[in-house]
mmCIF file of C-alpha atoms in Angstrom:
data_model
loop_
_atom_site.group_PDB
_atom_site.id
_atom_site.type_symbol
_atom_site.label_atom_id
_atom_site.label_comp_id
_atom_site.label_asym_id
_atom_site.label_seq_id
_atom_site.Cartn_x
_atom_site.Cartn_y
_atom_site.Cartn_z
ATOM 1 C CA MET A 212 -33.941 34.279 -23.045
ATOM 2 C CA ASN A 213 -31.982 31.521 -22.599
ATOM 3 C CA GLU A 214 -28.810 33.442 -22.379
ATOM 4 C CA VAL A 215 -30.427 35.171 -19.280
ATOM 5 C CA LEU A 216 -31.688 31.899 -17.532
ATOM 6 C CA THR A 217 -27.804 30.418 -17.775
ATOM 7 C CA PHE A 218 -26.998 33.785 -16.634
ATOM 8 C CA PHE A 219 -29.114 33.485 -13.380
ATOM 9 C CA ASN A 220 -28.539 29.782 -12.790
ATOM 10 C CA SER A 221 -24.630 30.075 -13.292
ATOM 11 C CA VAL A 222 -24.090 33.020 -10.532
ATOM 12 C CA SER A 223 -24.605 32.403 -7.289
ATOM 13 C CA ARG A 224 -27.414 34.133 -5.429
ATOM 14 C CA HIS A 225 -27.307 37.991 -5.409
ATOM 15 C CA LYS A 226 -24.234 38.083 -7.593
ATOM 16 C CA TRP A 227 -25.595 39.449 -10.405
ATOM 17 C CA ILE A 228 -26.710 42.640 -8.419
ATOM 18 C CA PRO A 229 -23.221 44.377 -8.417
ATOM 19 C CA SER A 230 -22.998 43.594 -11.908
ATOM 20 C CA LEU A 231 -26.057 45.531 -12.893
ATOM 21 C CA CYS A 232 -24.812 48.237 -10.815
ATOM 22 C CA ASN A 233 -21.367 48.672 -12.674
ATOM 23 C CA GLU A 234 -23.263 48.303 -15.929
ATOM 24 C CA LEU A 235 -25.657 50.763 -15.066
ATOM 25 C CA LYS A 236 -22.807 53.184 -14.172
ATOM 26 C CA HIS A 237 -21.483 52.765 -17.697
ATOM 27 C CA ILE A 238 -24.895 53.702 -19.513
ATOM 28 C CA HIS A 239 -26.138 56.204 -16.921
ATOM 29 C CA LYS A 240 -25.273 59.388 -19.619
ATOM 30 C CA GLU A 241 -26.993 57.702 -22.731
ATOM 31 C CA ARG A 242 -30.081 56.211 -20.742
ATOM 32 C CA ALA A 243 -30.229 59.291 -18.796
ATOM 33 C CA LYS A 244 -33.600 59.992 -20.151
ATOM 34 C CA GLU A 245 -35.248 56.626 -19.455
ATOM 35 C CA LEU A 246 -33.580 56.521 -15.800
ATOM 36 C CA ASP A 247 -35.151 59.707 -15.384
ATOM 37 C CA LEU A 248 -38.520 58.576 -16.408
ATOM 38 C CA ILE A 249 -38.192 55.264 -14.045
ATOM 39 C CA ASN A 250 -37.488 57.805 -11.473
ATOM 40 C CA LYS A 251 -40.733 59.846 -11.959
ATOM 41 C CA ILE A 252 -42.696 56.694 -12.659
ATOM 42 C CA MET A 253 -41.945 54.758 -9.454
ATOM 43 C CA PHE A 254 -40.451 57.833 -7.008
ATOM 44 C CA GLY A 255 -37.445 56.637 -6.762
ATOM 45 C CA ASP A 256 -33.739 56.964 -7.682
ATOM 46 C CA PRO A 257 -33.458 53.780 -9.585
ATOM 47 C CA MET A 258 -29.376 53.706 -9.222
ATOM 48 C CA ALA A 259 -29.675 53.543 -5.516
ATOM 49 C CA LEU A 260 -32.254 50.654 -5.862
ATOM 50 C CA ALA A 261 -29.935 48.394 -7.850
ATOM 51 C CA LYS A 262 -27.381 49.661 -5.770
ATOM 52 C CA TYR A 263 -29.203 48.341 -2.716
ATOM 53 C CA TYR A 264 -31.516 45.768 -3.825
ATOM 54 C CA VAL A 265 -31.926 42.554 -2.331
ATOM 55 C CA GLU A 266 -33.290 39.676 -5.024
ATOM 56 C CA PRO A 267 -36.282 38.205 -3.037
ATOM 57 C CA ASP A 268 -37.421 34.590 -2.447
ATOM 58 C CA CYS A 269 -40.576 33.650 -4.600
ATOM 59 C CA GLN A 270 -43.357 30.832 -4.759
ATOM 60 C CA GLU A 271 -46.326 29.823 -6.597
ATOM 61 C CA MET A 272 -48.980 30.091 -3.975
ATOM 62 C CA ASN A 273 -49.692 32.210 -0.824
ATOM 63 C CA PRO A 274 -48.713 29.369 1.697
ATOM 64 C CA ALA A 275 -51.947 30.678 3.683
ATOM 65 C CA ASP A 276 -54.149 29.521 0.774
ATOM 66 C CA ARG A 277 -52.651 25.992 1.007
ATOM 67 C CA ARG A 278 -54.141 22.750 2.735
ATOM 68 C CA ALA A 279 -52.144 20.230 4.797
ATOM 69 C CA ASP A 280 -52.095 17.785 2.162
ATOM 70 C CA ASP A 281 -50.568 20.007 -0.429
ATOM 71 C CA GLY A 282 -47.138 19.482 0.850
ATOM 72 C CA MET A 283 -44.396 21.891 1.072
ATOM 73 C CA VAL A 284 -44.366 25.688 -0.745
ATOM 74 C CA GLU A 285 -41.048 25.477 -2.656
ATOM 75 C CA LYS A 286 -39.338 29.012 -2.451
ATOM 76 C CA GLY A 287 -36.826 29.748 -5.073
ATOM 77 C CA SER A 288 -35.197 32.828 -6.401
ATOM 78 C CA VAL A 289 -37.908 35.488 -8.312
ATOM 79 C CA MET A 290 -35.313 36.300 -11.219
ATOM 80 C CA VAL A 291 -35.428 32.628 -12.083
ATOM 81 C CA ARG A 292 -38.582 31.646 -11.990
ATOM 82 C CA ILE A 293 -39.354 34.806 -14.047
ATOM 83 C CA ASN A 294 -36.846 33.885 -16.744
ATOM 84 C CA LYS A 295 -38.113 30.054 -16.482
ATOM 85 C CA PHE A 296 -41.940 31.975 -17.159
ATOM 86 C CA PHE A 297 -40.505 34.186 -20.369
ATOM 87 C CA GLU A 298 -38.749 30.825 -21.716
ATOM 88 C CA GLN A 299 -42.003 29.163 -22.134
ATOM 89 C CA PRO A 300 -43.879 29.168 -25.694
ATOM 90 C CA ALA A 301 -47.442 31.181 -25.057
ATOM 91 C CA HIS A 302 -49.385 27.962 -26.088
ATOM 92 C CA HIS A 303 -52.873 29.841 -25.680
ATOM 93 C CA GLN A 304 -54.251 33.001 -24.927
ATOM 94 C CA GLY A 305 -53.508 34.416 -21.481
ATOM 95 C CA SER A 306 -50.806 31.642 -20.757
ATOM 96 C CA ASN A 307 -48.217 35.070 -21.516
ATOM 97 C CA LEU A 308 -49.458 36.578 -18.408
ATOM 98 C CA LEU A 309 -47.455 36.868 -15.029
ATOM 99 C CA PHE A 310 -48.861 38.322 -12.067
ATOM 100 C CA ILE A 311 -46.743 39.150 -8.947
ATOM 101 C CA LEU A 312 -48.810 39.369 -5.998
ATOM 102 C CA SER A 313 -47.634 40.082 -2.534
ATOM 103 C CA ASP A 314 -48.739 42.590 0.412
ATOM 104 C CA ALA A 315 -47.895 46.071 0.708
ATOM 105 C CA GLY A 316 -44.248 47.071 0.897
ATOM 106 C CA MET A 317 -42.789 43.719 -0.497
ATOM 107 C CA GLY A 318 -40.994 44.633 -2.949
ATOM 108 C CA LYS A 319 -43.271 44.328 -6.564
ATOM 109 C CA SER A 320 -42.493 47.868 -7.652
ATOM 110 C CA ALA A 321 -39.141 47.161 -6.738
ATOM 111 C CA LEU A 322 -38.682 43.977 -8.898
ATOM 112 C CA LEU A 323 -40.552 45.807 -11.720
ATOM 113 C CA THR A 324 -38.205 48.556 -11.752
ATOM 114 C CA ILE A 325 -34.975 45.968 -11.283
ATOM 115 C CA ILE A 326 -36.343 44.202 -14.550
ATOM 116 C CA LYS A 327 -36.311 47.142 -16.518
ATOM 117 C CA LEU A 328 -32.932 48.111 -15.339
ATOM 118 C CA MET A 329 -32.089 44.730 -16.855
ATOM 119 C CA HIS A 330 -33.693 45.592 -20.324
ATOM 120 C CA LEU A 331 -31.698 49.088 -20.156
ATOM 121 C CA THR A 332 -28.160 46.586 -19.462
ATOM 122 C CA LYS A 333 -26.623 43.544 -21.211
ATOM 123 C CA TYR A 334 -28.904 41.100 -18.996
ATOM 124 C CA TRP A 335 -31.989 41.522 -21.074
ATOM 125 C CA PRO A 336 -32.370 39.672 -24.198
ATOM 126 C CA ARG A 337 -32.177 42.354 -27.363
ATOM 127 C CA ASP A 338 -35.073 40.789 -29.120
ATOM 128 C CA ARG A 339 -37.464 42.303 -26.854
ATOM 129 C CA ALA A 340 -38.723 45.580 -25.641
ATOM 130 C CA CYS A 341 -39.972 46.498 -21.936
ATOM 131 C CA GLU A 342 -41.954 49.057 -21.062
ATOM 132 C CA LEU A 343 -42.599 49.833 -17.594
ATOM 133 C CA LYS A 344 -45.992 51.887 -16.832
ATOM 134 C CA LYS A 345 -47.762 52.867 -13.409
ATOM 135 C CA LEU A 346 -51.598 51.928 -14.056
ATOM 136 C CA GLY A 347 -54.129 54.872 -13.407
ATOM 137 C CA ILE A 348 -55.863 57.091 -15.824
ATOM 138 C CA GLY A 349 -54.641 57.194 -19.296
ATOM 139 C CA SER A 350 -52.872 53.668 -18.989
ATOM 140 C CA ILE A 351 -55.073 52.117 -21.960
ATOM 141 C CA GLU A 352 -54.113 55.225 -24.060
ATOM 142 C CA GLU A 353 -50.114 54.553 -23.598
ATOM 143 C CA ILE A 354 -50.469 50.656 -23.935
ATOM 144 C CA LYS A 355 -52.128 51.039 -27.340
ATOM 145 C CA ALA A 356 -49.461 53.734 -27.998
ATOM 146 C CA ILE A 357 -46.412 51.081 -27.402
ATOM 147 C CA GLU A 358 -45.544 49.806 -31.254
ATOM 148 C CA ASN A 359 -44.608 46.554 -31.820
ATOM 149 C CA GLN A 360 -46.585 44.984 -28.762
ATOM 150 C CA ARG A 361 -45.971 41.481 -29.551
ATOM 151 C CA LYS A 362 -42.339 41.893 -28.921
ATOM 152 C CA THR A 363 -43.185 44.337 -25.610
ATOM 153 C CA ILE A 364 -42.822 42.665 -22.262
ATOM 154 C CA LEU A 365 -45.021 45.143 -20.232
ATOM 155 C CA LEU A 366 -44.619 45.613 -17.001
ATOM 156 C CA LEU A 367 -47.627 47.502 -15.474
ATOM 157 C CA ASP A 368 -47.666 48.290 -11.483
ATOM 158 C CA SER A 369 -49.813 49.635 -8.964
ATOM 159 C CA LEU A 370 -53.291 48.103 -9.612
ATOM 160 C CA ASP A 371 -54.279 48.525 -6.151
ATOM 161 C CA GLU A 372 -53.207 52.413 -6.528
ATOM 162 C CA ASP A 373 -55.496 53.137 -10.111
ATOM 163 C CA PRO A 374 -58.529 54.890 -9.512
ATOM 164 C CA GLU A 375 -59.953 53.022 -12.650
ATOM 165 C CA ALA A 376 -59.941 49.863 -11.020
ATOM 166 C CA TYR A 377 -61.503 50.823 -7.716
ATOM 167 C CA GLY A 378 -64.351 48.513 -7.112
ATOM 168 C CA ARG A 379 -63.954 46.991 -10.516
ATOM 169 C CA ILE A 380 -60.684 45.085 -10.374
ATOM 170 C CA LYS A 381 -61.701 42.133 -12.612
ATOM 171 C CA ASP A 382 -63.216 44.695 -15.148
ATOM 172 C CA ARG A 383 -60.275 46.968 -14.983
ATOM 173 C CA LEU A 384 -57.829 43.888 -15.864
ATOM 174 C CA LEU A 385 -59.952 42.853 -18.610
ATOM 175 C CA GLU A 386 -59.841 46.456 -20.370
ATOM 176 C CA ILE A 387 -56.003 46.359 -19.959
ATOM 177 C CA LEU A 388 -55.829 43.212 -21.568
#
């Protein structure tokens, strides 16, 4: 993961996005099946998303939940933070989980799609697989069917839309985990 973090730290903010678009144009024909699958999962053209994507800032806590004595909440590049997370070794069960939380329409699905697109291009380390799934009926079976689960980064979207999670989010998360 070091090469990815180095890449994001070495380019100025948002300069990696045009490079991603150019790389996607080059691999479009050979990865057409995967791009079509992303289109079906995310209900949108991944090439257009990459072209118009604006990398969001993120922070570790909801500013509405902070107390006055907590100090300032530091914002930063979401991609740098995600790559720092991936760099950390998993010391105990659960330490390899990352939840992206925000209000509806704030770009969670777009972020997961961009991560998957990075996997299809040169920006993602080659020693990992990356699966993008929209949660719903049959998700557990899809997850179980993934080969080499230990070397797979699993991107799960739409927990709030998953009919299996209605009224039982904690239980659903435990089933998925």
